[in-house]
XYZ file of C-alpha atoms in Angstrom:
384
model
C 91.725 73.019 119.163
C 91.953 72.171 123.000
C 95.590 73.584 123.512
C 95.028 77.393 124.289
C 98.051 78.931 122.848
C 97.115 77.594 119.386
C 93.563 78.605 119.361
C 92.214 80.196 116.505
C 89.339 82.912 117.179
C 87.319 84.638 115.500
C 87.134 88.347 115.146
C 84.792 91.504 114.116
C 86.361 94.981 113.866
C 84.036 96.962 116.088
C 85.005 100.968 116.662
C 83.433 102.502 119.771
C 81.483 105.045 118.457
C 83.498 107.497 121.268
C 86.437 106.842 119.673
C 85.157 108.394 116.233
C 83.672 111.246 118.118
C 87.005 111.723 119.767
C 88.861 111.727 116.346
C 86.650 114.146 114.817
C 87.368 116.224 117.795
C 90.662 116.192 117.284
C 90.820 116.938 113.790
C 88.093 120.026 114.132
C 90.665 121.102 116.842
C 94.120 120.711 115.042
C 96.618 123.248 115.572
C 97.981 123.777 111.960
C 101.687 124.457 111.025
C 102.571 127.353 108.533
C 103.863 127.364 105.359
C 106.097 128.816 102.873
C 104.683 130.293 99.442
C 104.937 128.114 96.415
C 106.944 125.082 97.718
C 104.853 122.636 96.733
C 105.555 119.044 98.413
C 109.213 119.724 98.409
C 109.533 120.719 102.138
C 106.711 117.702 102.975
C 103.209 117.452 103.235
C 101.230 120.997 102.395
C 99.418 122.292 105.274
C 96.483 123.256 102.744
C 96.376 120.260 100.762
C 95.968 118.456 104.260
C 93.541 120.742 105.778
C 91.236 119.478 102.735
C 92.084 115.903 103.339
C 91.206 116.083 106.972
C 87.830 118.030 106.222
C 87.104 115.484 104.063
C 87.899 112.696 106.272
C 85.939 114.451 109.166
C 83.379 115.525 107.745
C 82.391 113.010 104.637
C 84.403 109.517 105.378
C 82.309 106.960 106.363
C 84.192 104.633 108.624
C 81.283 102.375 109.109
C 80.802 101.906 105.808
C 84.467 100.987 105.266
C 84.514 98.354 108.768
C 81.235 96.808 107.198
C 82.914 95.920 103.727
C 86.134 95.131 105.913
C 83.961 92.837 108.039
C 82.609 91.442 104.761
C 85.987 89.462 105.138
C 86.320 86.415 107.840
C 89.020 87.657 110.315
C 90.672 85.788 112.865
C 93.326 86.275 115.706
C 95.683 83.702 117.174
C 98.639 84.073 119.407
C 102.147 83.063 118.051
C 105.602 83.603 119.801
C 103.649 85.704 122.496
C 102.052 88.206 120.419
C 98.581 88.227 119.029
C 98.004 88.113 115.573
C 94.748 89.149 113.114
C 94.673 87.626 109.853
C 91.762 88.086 107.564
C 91.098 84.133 105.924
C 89.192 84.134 102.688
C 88.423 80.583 101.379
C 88.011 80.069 97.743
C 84.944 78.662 96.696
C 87.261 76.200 93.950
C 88.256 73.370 96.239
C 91.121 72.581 94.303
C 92.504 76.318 94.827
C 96.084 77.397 96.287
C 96.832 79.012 99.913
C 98.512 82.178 99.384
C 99.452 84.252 102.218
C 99.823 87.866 101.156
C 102.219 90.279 103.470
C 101.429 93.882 103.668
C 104.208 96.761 104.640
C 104.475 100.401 106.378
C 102.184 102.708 106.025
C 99.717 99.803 104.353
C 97.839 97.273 106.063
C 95.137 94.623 105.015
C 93.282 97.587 103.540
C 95.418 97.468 100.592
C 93.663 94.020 99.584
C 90.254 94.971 99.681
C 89.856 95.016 96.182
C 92.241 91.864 95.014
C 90.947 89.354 97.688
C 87.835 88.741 95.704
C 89.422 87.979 92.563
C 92.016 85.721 93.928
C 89.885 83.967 95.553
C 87.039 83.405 93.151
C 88.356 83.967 90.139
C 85.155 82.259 87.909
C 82.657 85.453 89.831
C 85.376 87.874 88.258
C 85.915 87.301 84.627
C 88.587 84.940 85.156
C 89.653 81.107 85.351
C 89.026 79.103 88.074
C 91.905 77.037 87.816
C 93.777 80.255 88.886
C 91.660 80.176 92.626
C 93.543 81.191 95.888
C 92.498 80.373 99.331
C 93.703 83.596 100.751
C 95.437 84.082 103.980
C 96.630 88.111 104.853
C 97.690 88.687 108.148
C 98.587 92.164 110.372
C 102.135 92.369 111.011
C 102.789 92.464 114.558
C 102.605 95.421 115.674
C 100.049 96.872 112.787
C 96.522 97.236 113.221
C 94.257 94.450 114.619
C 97.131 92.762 115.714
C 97.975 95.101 118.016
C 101.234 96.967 119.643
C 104.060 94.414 120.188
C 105.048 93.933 123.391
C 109.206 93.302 123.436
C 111.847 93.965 121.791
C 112.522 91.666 118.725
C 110.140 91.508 116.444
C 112.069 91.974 113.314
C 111.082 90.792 109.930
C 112.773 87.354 110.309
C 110.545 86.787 113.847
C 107.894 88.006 111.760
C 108.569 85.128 108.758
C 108.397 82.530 111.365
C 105.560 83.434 112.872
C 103.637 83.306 109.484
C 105.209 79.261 108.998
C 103.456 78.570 111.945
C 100.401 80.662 110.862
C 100.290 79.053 107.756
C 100.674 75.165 109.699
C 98.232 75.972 112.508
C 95.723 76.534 109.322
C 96.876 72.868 107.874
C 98.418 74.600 104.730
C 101.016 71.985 103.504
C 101.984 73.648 99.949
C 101.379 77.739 99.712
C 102.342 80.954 97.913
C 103.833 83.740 99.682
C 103.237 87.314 98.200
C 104.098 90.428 99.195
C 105.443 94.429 98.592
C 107.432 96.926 100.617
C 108.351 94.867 103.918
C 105.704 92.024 102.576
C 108.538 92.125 99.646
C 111.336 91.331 101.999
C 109.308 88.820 104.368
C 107.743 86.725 101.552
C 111.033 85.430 100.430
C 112.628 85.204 104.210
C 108.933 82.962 104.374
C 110.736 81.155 101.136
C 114.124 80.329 102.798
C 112.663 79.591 105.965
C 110.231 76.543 104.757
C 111.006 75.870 101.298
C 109.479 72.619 101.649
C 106.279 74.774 101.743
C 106.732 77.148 99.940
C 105.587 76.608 96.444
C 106.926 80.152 94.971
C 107.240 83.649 95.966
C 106.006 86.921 94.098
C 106.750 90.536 95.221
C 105.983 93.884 93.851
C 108.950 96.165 93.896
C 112.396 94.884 94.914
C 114.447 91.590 95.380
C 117.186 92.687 97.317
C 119.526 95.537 96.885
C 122.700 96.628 95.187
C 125.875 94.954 96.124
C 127.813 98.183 94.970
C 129.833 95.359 92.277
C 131.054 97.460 89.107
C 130.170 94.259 87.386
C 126.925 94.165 88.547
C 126.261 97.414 87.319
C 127.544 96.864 84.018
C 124.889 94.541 83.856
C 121.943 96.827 83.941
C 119.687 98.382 81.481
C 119.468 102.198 80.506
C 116.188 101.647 82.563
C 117.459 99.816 85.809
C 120.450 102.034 85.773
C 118.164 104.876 86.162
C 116.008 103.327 88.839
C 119.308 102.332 90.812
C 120.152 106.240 90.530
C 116.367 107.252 91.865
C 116.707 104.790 94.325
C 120.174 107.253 95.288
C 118.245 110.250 95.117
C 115.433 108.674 97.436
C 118.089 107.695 99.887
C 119.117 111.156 100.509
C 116.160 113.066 99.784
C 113.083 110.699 100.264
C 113.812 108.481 103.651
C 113.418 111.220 105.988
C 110.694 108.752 107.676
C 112.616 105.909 107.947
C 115.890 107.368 109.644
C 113.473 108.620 112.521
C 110.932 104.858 112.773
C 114.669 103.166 112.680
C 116.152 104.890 115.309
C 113.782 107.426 117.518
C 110.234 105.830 116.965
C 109.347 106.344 120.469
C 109.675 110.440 120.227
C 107.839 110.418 116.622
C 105.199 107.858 118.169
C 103.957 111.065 120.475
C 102.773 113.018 117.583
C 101.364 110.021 115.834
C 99.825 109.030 118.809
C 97.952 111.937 119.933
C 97.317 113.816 116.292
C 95.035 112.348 113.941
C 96.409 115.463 111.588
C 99.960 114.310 112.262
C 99.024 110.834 111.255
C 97.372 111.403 108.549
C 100.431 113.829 106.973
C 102.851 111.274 107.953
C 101.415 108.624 105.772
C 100.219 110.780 102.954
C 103.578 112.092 102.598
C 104.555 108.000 101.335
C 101.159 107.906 99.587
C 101.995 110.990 97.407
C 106.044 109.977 96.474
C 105.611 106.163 96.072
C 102.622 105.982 93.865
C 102.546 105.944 90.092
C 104.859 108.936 89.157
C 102.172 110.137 86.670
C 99.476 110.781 89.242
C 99.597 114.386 90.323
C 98.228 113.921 94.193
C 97.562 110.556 96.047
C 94.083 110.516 95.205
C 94.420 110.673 91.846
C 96.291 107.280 92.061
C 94.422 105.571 94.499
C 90.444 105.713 96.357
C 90.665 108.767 98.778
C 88.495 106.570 100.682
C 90.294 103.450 100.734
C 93.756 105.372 101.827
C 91.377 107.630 104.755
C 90.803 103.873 105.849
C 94.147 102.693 105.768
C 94.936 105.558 107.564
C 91.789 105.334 110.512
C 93.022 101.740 110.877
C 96.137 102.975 111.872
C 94.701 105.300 114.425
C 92.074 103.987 115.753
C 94.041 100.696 116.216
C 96.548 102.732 118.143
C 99.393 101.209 116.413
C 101.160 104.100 114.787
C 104.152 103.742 117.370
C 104.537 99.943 117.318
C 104.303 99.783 113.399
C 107.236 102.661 113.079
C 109.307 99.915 115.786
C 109.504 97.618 112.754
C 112.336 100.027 111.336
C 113.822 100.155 115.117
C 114.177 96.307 115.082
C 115.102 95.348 111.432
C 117.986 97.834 111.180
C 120.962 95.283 112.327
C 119.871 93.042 109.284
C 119.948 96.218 106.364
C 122.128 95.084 103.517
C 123.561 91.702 105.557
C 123.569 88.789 102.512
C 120.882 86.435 102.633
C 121.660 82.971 101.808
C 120.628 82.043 98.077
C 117.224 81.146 97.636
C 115.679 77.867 95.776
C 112.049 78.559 95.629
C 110.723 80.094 92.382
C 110.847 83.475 92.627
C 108.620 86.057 90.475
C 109.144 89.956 90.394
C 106.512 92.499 89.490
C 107.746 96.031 89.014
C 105.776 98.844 88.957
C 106.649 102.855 88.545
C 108.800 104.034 90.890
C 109.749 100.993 92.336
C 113.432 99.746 92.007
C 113.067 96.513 90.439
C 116.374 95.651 88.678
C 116.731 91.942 87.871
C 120.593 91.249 87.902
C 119.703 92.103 91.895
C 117.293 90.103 92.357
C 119.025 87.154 90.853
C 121.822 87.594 92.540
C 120.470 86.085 95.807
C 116.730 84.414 94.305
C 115.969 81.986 91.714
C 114.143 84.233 89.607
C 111.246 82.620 87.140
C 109.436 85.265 86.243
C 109.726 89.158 85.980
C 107.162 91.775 84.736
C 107.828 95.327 84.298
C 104.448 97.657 83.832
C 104.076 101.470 82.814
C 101.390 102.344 85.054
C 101.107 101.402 88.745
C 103.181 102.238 91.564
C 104.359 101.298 95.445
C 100.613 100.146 96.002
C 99.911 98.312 93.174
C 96.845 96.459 95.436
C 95.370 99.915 95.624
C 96.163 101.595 92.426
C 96.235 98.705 89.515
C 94.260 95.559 91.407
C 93.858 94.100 87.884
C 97.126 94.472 86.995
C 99.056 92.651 90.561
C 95.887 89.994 90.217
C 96.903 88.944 86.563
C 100.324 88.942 87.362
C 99.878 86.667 90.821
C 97.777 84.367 88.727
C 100.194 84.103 85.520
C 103.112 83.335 88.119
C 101.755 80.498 90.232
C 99.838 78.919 87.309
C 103.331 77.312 86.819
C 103.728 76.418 90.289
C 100.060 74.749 91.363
């Protein structure tokens, strides 16, 4: 490609060694809150449950062994709409297989793939069919990670959806899948309505849309939705702490973030240990310690903790606006603890498919690969 601005280059993730000698400083020399006797993880993250975690991740993580098997992956960047962009591009060895572009959220990043890229993408090396292959295409939000801190004001989730139509064209993808949980669940289908000439289908984990607040739609809902829509209540006044703050003072929370590897690390955690499966007692009993202390170092030694919290900043004008009803096949997996409740998600998505599992959670990529894989394959085997 002769025409700068659409150049496609490749990309290594290389850490100066200085800046992991400068974060194990840091942690070694954290200044540690107190705490109150017996109150658990109701007042937020436990100062000596964290102490642990940030021995651990000082003293026994091995970040070069996690940017190897991350490098393992080919990784590009390109510049759309101004801002750079880092997508990791896994081609499936099954010519005939389907681009999918899968759309992480905050506190996650591309780390959450690691362990469902191979399968999607060469399904015959993992047990599975090879008519079910995915040419797989998972970008860094702007703002997040490799991408790097955005740059203006604007980059909402909608900026965000176009910017993956022209990823997904500057690649020469015609026909793809768009996948995606937490704010990958809200792009994906904005990626849907945007280019639906393109888009072949679109599966989340989690949430179509929310509640309209309609009696009638309420009257719709199981014994078991009903009860997610009132957890979903109880996690608006009790559990989004972190989101009032990224939507409206990320700037002032970005010091902490930005300067404490400690902070950082509680501030993400904290998600880690509410959102995944409701039957795992601490976050590592969920997911790999190792792969959430990476998901974590990306964060800070990307430097992106302040830009990714922006996301909220910019996408509050759109909460709860209607969205225009979508045509593209839409599939739903819900997991524990997410709010999946179908009359919703019909109400503004042509829904074609819906799962509902009993173990699982927010970060089904991390915690139940098997499970999100089979269900991403059983979806768009309808679809190819």
């Amino acid at each position: 490609m002769t025409h700068d601005s659409t150049e496609i280059r490749p990309f290594r993730i290389d850490i100066p060694q200085a800046q992991l000698d400068d974060l194990n400083r840091r942690l070694a020399d954290t200044r540690w809150p107190d705490e109150l006797p017996g109150v658990g993880w109701s007042y937020g993250t436990p100062t000596g449950y964290l102490q642990g975690l940030a021995d651990h991740w000082r003293t026994t993580f091995d970040w070069r062994e996690h940017e190897a098997a991350l490098n393992g992956f080919p990784q590009f960047t390109t510049t759309i709409d101004g801002q750079n962009v880092h997508f990791l591009h896994v081609r499936s060895p099954e010519p005939d297989a389907m681009p999918l572009l899968i759309t992480h959220g905050w506190p996650g990043s591309i780390v959450e793939f690691m362990k469902i890229i191979g399968p999607l993408t060469d399904p015959r090396a993992h047990g599975g069919d090879p008519a079910d292959a995915f040419h797989v295409v998972a970008p860094s939000m702007p703002g997040f990670a490799f991408s790097g801190p955005t740059h203006e004001a604007g980059w909402d989730m909608s900026r965000i959806a176009r910017a993956w139509a022209e990823l997904m064209d500057r690649l020469g993808y015609e026909r793809y899948g768009a996948q995606g949980g937490d704010t990958g669940a809200v792009i994906s289908p904005m990626l849907g309505r945007l280019a639906p000439e393109h888009v072949v289908g679109v599966h989340v984990n989690g949430s179509l849309g929310f509640p309209s607040g309609d009696p009638a739609e309420f009257a719709e809902m199981s014994e078991t939705e009903q009860a997610r829509l009132a957890a979903m209540q109880r996690q608006m006044e009790e559990g989004s702490g972190y989101a009032v703050i990224q939507s409206t003072r990320p700037q002032t929370i970005g010091v902490g973030l930005s300067d404490s590897p400690a902070a950082q690390l509680a501030w993400i955690v904290e998600r880690f240990a509410e959102w995944t499966d409701p039957a795992a007692e601490l976050p590592e009993d969920a997911v790999d310690l190792d792969q959430l202390l990476t998901n974590v170092s990306v964060y800070w030694l990307t430097g992106t903790a302040t830009s990714a919290a922006r996301l909220y900043r910019e996408g509050r004008a759109s909460w709860g606006r209607e969205t225009p009803p979508s045509r593209v096949p839409s599939g739903v997996a819900v997991f524990p603890g997410d709010f999946g409740i179908r009359v919703v998600a019909e109400r503004e998505n042509n829904v074609v498919h819906w799962s509902e599992f009993d173990r699982g959670g927010h970060f089904p990529a991390m915690e139940v690969p098997d499970l999100l894989v089979d269900d991403v394959r059983t979806f768009f085997r309808g679809l190819r």
